[in-house]
Short mmCIF file of C-alpha atoms in Angstrom, two decimals:
data_model
loop_
_atom_site.label_atom_id
_atom_site.label_comp_id
_atom_site.label_asym_id
_atom_site.label_seq_id
_atom_site.Cartn_x
_atom_site.Cartn_y
_atom_site.Cartn_z
CA MET D 1 2.02 15.84 -5.81
CA THR D 2 3.58 12.59 -6.86
CA GLU D 3 2.56 10.87 -3.57
CA ALA D 4 -0.83 12.21 -4.15
CA PHE D 5 -1.26 10.68 -7.62
CA ILE D 6 -0.04 7.33 -6.39
CA HIS D 7 -2.23 7.43 -3.54
CA GLY D 8 -5.15 8.25 -5.81
CA PHE D 9 -4.38 5.64 -8.22
CA LEU D 10 -3.69 2.91 -5.97
CA LEU D 11 -6.90 3.77 -3.59
CA SER D 12 -9.07 3.88 -6.75
CA ALA D 13 -7.79 0.52 -8.36
CA GLY D 14 -8.45 -1.16 -5.16
CA LEU D 15 -12.12 0.21 -5.23
CA ILE D 16 -12.72 -0.61 -8.81
CA LEU D 17 -11.12 -4.03 -9.42
CA PRO D 18 -13.87 -6.26 -7.83
CA LEU D 19 -16.49 -7.21 -10.43
CA GLY D 20 -19.47 -5.29 -9.24
CA VAL D 21 -22.44 -4.65 -11.19
CA GLN D 22 -20.82 -1.70 -13.26
CA ASN D 23 -17.84 -3.75 -14.19
CA LEU D 24 -19.84 -6.90 -15.00
CA PHE D 25 -22.10 -4.75 -17.42
CA ILE D 26 -19.09 -3.32 -19.36
CA PHE D 27 -17.31 -6.62 -19.61
CA ASN D 28 -20.55 -8.06 -20.74
CA GLN D 29 -20.84 -5.58 -23.55
CA GLY D 30 -17.27 -6.49 -24.86
CA VAL D 31 -18.25 -10.04 -24.99
CA THR D 32 -21.76 -9.55 -26.64
CA GLN D 33 -21.05 -6.64 -29.12
CA PRO D 34 -19.91 -7.84 -32.76
CA SER D 35 -16.88 -5.40 -32.20
CA VAL D 36 -15.23 -4.32 -29.01
CA TYR D 37 -15.70 -0.51 -30.56
CA LYS D 38 -19.58 -1.15 -30.53
CA ALA D 39 -19.14 -1.53 -26.56
CA PHE D 40 -17.81 2.02 -26.39
CA PRO D 41 -21.07 3.66 -25.55
CA ALA D 42 -21.14 1.85 -22.55
CA VAL D 43 -17.55 2.24 -21.71
CA ILE D 44 -17.56 5.97 -22.12
CA THR D 45 -20.92 6.56 -20.36
CA ALA D 46 -19.67 4.52 -17.22
CA ALA D 47 -16.37 6.48 -17.33
CA VAL D 48 -18.03 9.88 -17.70
CA CYS D 49 -20.28 9.02 -14.79
CA ASP D 50 -17.33 7.85 -12.53
CA THR D 51 -15.61 11.09 -13.35
CA LEU D 52 -18.44 13.14 -12.36
CA LEU D 53 -18.84 11.02 -9.04
CA ILE D 54 -15.13 11.63 -8.24
CA LEU D 55 -15.46 15.27 -9.00
CA LEU D 56 -18.51 15.50 -6.58
CA ALA D 57 -17.08 13.67 -4.01
CA VAL D 58 -13.96 15.58 -4.02
CA LEU D 59 -15.89 19.02 -4.09
CA GLY D 60 -17.97 17.94 -1.04
CA THR D 61 -21.35 16.57 -2.43
CA ALA D 62 -21.09 13.71 0.25
CA TYR D 63 -22.28 16.07 2.76
CA LEU D 64 -25.38 16.70 0.97
CA VAL D 65 -26.06 13.01 0.89
CA GLU D 66 -25.49 12.49 4.33
CA GLN D 67 -27.73 15.65 5.41
CA PHE D 68 -30.83 14.36 3.52
CA GLU D 69 -31.54 10.80 4.49
CA TRP D 70 -34.53 10.67 2.05
CA LEU D 71 -32.19 11.32 -0.93
CA HIS D 72 -30.16 8.26 0.17
CA ASN D 73 -33.20 6.16 0.55
CA VAL D 74 -34.54 7.36 -2.72
CA ILE D 75 -31.31 6.55 -4.64
CA TYR D 76 -31.05 3.08 -2.91
CA ILE D 77 -34.60 1.83 -3.78
CA ALA D 78 -34.17 3.18 -7.38
CA GLY D 79 -30.86 1.27 -7.55
CA ILE D 80 -32.62 -2.06 -6.40
CA VAL D 81 -35.32 -1.47 -9.30
CA PHE D 82 -32.69 -0.82 -11.89
CA LEU D 83 -30.49 -3.81 -10.96
CA ILE D 84 -33.27 -6.28 -11.14
CA TYR D 85 -34.47 -4.97 -14.39
CA ILE D 86 -30.69 -5.18 -15.70
CA ALA D 87 -30.39 -8.84 -14.45
CA TRP D 88 -33.51 -9.67 -16.33
CA ALA D 89 -32.57 -8.19 -19.53
CA ILE D 90 -28.90 -9.94 -19.43
CA TRP D 91 -30.58 -13.09 -18.54
CA ARG D 92 -32.91 -13.00 -21.71
CA GLU D 93 -30.18 -11.86 -23.90
CA GLU D 94 -28.83 -14.20 -26.43
CA PRO D 95 -25.37 -14.17 -28.07
CA GLN D 96 -25.82 -13.03 -31.89
CA GLY D 97 -25.83 -15.85 -34.32
CA ASP D 98 -28.13 -18.42 -32.59
CA GLY D 99 -31.64 -16.86 -33.29
CA GLY D 100 -31.62 -14.52 -30.40
CA ASN D 101 -31.89 -10.68 -30.35
CA GLY D 102 -28.33 -9.85 -30.67
CA PRO D 103 -26.36 -7.24 -28.61
CA ILE D 104 -28.16 -4.43 -27.10
CA THR D 105 -28.27 -0.87 -28.98
CA ALA D 106 -25.85 2.03 -28.27
CA LYS D 107 -28.91 3.85 -26.83
CA LYS D 108 -29.57 0.96 -24.40
CA GLN D 109 -26.16 0.82 -23.58
CA VAL D 110 -25.95 4.30 -22.43
CA VAL D 111 -29.34 4.01 -20.38
CA PHE D 112 -28.15 0.89 -18.71
CA ALA D 113 -24.61 2.25 -18.08
CA LEU D 114 -26.22 5.42 -16.53
CA SER D 115 -28.25 3.22 -14.27
CA VAL D 116 -25.52 0.98 -13.02
CA SER D 117 -23.35 4.12 -12.47
CA LEU D 118 -25.56 6.68 -10.92
CA LEU D 119 -28.19 4.48 -9.21
CA ASN D 120 -25.88 2.11 -7.62
CA PRO D 121 -25.44 2.99 -3.78
CA HIS D 122 -22.37 1.13 -3.37
CA ALA D 123 -20.74 3.18 -6.13
CA PHE D 124 -21.85 6.29 -3.94
CA LEU D 125 -20.43 4.80 -0.92
CA ASP D 126 -17.02 3.87 -2.43
CA THR D 127 -16.70 7.36 -4.22
CA PHE D 128 -17.94 9.69 -1.45
CA GLY D 129 -16.93 7.53 1.60
CA VAL D 130 -13.71 6.43 0.59
CA ILE D 131 -12.48 8.74 -2.42
CA GLY D 132 -14.04 11.90 -0.86
CA THR D 133 -12.76 11.21 2.64
CA ASN D 134 -9.29 10.51 1.46
CA SER D 135 -9.21 13.71 -0.66
CA LEU D 136 -9.36 15.68 2.60
CA LEU D 137 -5.60 14.94 3.08
CA TYR D 138 -4.68 16.99 0.07
CA HIS D 139 -5.16 20.67 -0.97
CA GLY D 140 -4.36 22.81 -4.08
CA ASP D 141 -2.23 21.12 -6.76
CA ALA D 142 -1.88 17.92 -4.68
CA LEU D 143 -5.54 17.58 -4.46
CA TRP D 144 -6.08 17.72 -8.21
CA MET D 145 -3.29 15.28 -8.93
CA PHE D 146 -5.00 12.86 -6.40
CA THR D 147 -8.52 13.35 -8.35
CA LEU D 148 -6.79 12.92 -11.73
CA ALA D 149 -5.27 9.80 -10.60
CA ALA D 150 -8.86 8.36 -9.43
CA ILE D 151 -10.31 9.24 -12.80
CA ILE D 152 -7.51 7.95 -14.91
CA VAL D 153 -8.08 4.50 -13.21
CA SER D 154 -11.85 4.29 -13.98
CA TRP D 155 -11.20 5.09 -17.70
CA LEU D 156 -8.58 2.82 -18.04
CA TYR D 157 -10.17 -0.12 -16.26
CA PHE D 158 -13.57 0.39 -18.21
CA PHE D 159 -11.71 0.15 -21.68
CA LEU D 160 -9.64 -2.99 -20.30
CA LEU D 161 -12.80 -4.83 -19.40
CA ALA D 162 -14.40 -4.15 -22.80
CA PHE D 163 -11.28 -5.23 -24.53
CA ALA D 164 -10.96 -8.45 -22.21
CA GLY D 165 -14.82 -9.26 -23.28
CA GLY D 166 -13.79 -8.80 -26.94
CA PHE D 167 -11.15 -11.19 -26.59
CA ILE D 168 -13.60 -13.74 -24.87
CA ARG D 169 -15.88 -13.21 -27.80
CA ARG D 170 -13.00 -13.93 -30.43
CA ILE D 171 -12.27 -17.35 -28.85
CA ASP D 172 -15.70 -18.22 -28.15
CA LYS D 173 -16.81 -19.46 -31.41
CA ASP D 174 -19.68 -21.62 -30.41
CA TYR D 175 -21.11 -18.92 -28.10
CA LYS D 176 -21.30 -21.37 -25.09
CA PHE D 177 -18.94 -19.29 -22.87
CA ARG D 178 -20.90 -16.26 -23.80
CA LYS D 179 -24.06 -17.78 -22.85
CA LEU D 180 -22.57 -18.77 -19.48
CA ILE D 181 -21.22 -15.33 -18.94
CA ASN D 182 -24.51 -13.84 -19.63
CA LYS D 183 -26.13 -16.02 -17.05
CA ILE D 184 -23.33 -15.58 -14.42
CA SER D 185 -23.39 -11.83 -14.74
CA ALA D 186 -27.33 -11.77 -14.61
CA ALA D 187 -27.44 -14.04 -11.47
CA THR D 188 -24.65 -11.95 -9.83
CA ILE D 189 -26.29 -8.72 -10.33
CA PHE D 190 -29.78 -10.17 -9.10
CA GLY D 191 -27.87 -11.35 -6.10
CA ILE D 192 -26.55 -7.95 -5.34
CA ALA D 193 -30.27 -6.55 -5.72
CA VAL D 194 -31.49 -9.25 -3.07
CA TYR D 195 -28.65 -8.13 -0.64
CA MET D 196 -29.56 -4.48 -0.99
CA ILE D 197 -33.10 -5.36 -0.25
CA LEU D 198 -31.94 -7.40 2.75
CA GLN D 199 -29.98 -4.53 3.82
CA LEU D 200 -32.87 -2.24 3.36
CA ILE D 201 -35.17 -4.24 5.47
#
């Protein structure tokens, strides 16, 4: 069982470490919210979504997505639309204190976190294609240890991203770095959306 836990932990860490759309959004909330605790709606929503995706992958939902091509396409197109909208929203967002609109509300955090978590085809591919496939190596208690490890990685990493963003906020008194992070995050997310469009074409 220890081997299964280590396997699940390392595999999930390798998948989640690159700064994709979901991670950039969580980090951005840690930076822009007045307190890191104000970013917890986004953190918890993303972690819960990842938990659900991991459980679904292990329980075999990947098979359904593979069988129904239309479902894959619907998720893919919806993901592109949401990514473009999120990129636009982050680009327009101004750090609080310079006459901007300030950080987004908890409700918007939840909606955005849901969209970047559940309407992100790459998240589905990673979760179902990698974690789901590797879970086939285990059965019984070992399978659940593998699954638990993957879930723990998601929760830990999202909280770490928010706290890292909070650290940047504390040392960035003139908001310059936060403005730069917003622009970089928005441009990266938009670039991913463009890449997805090209893949679809």
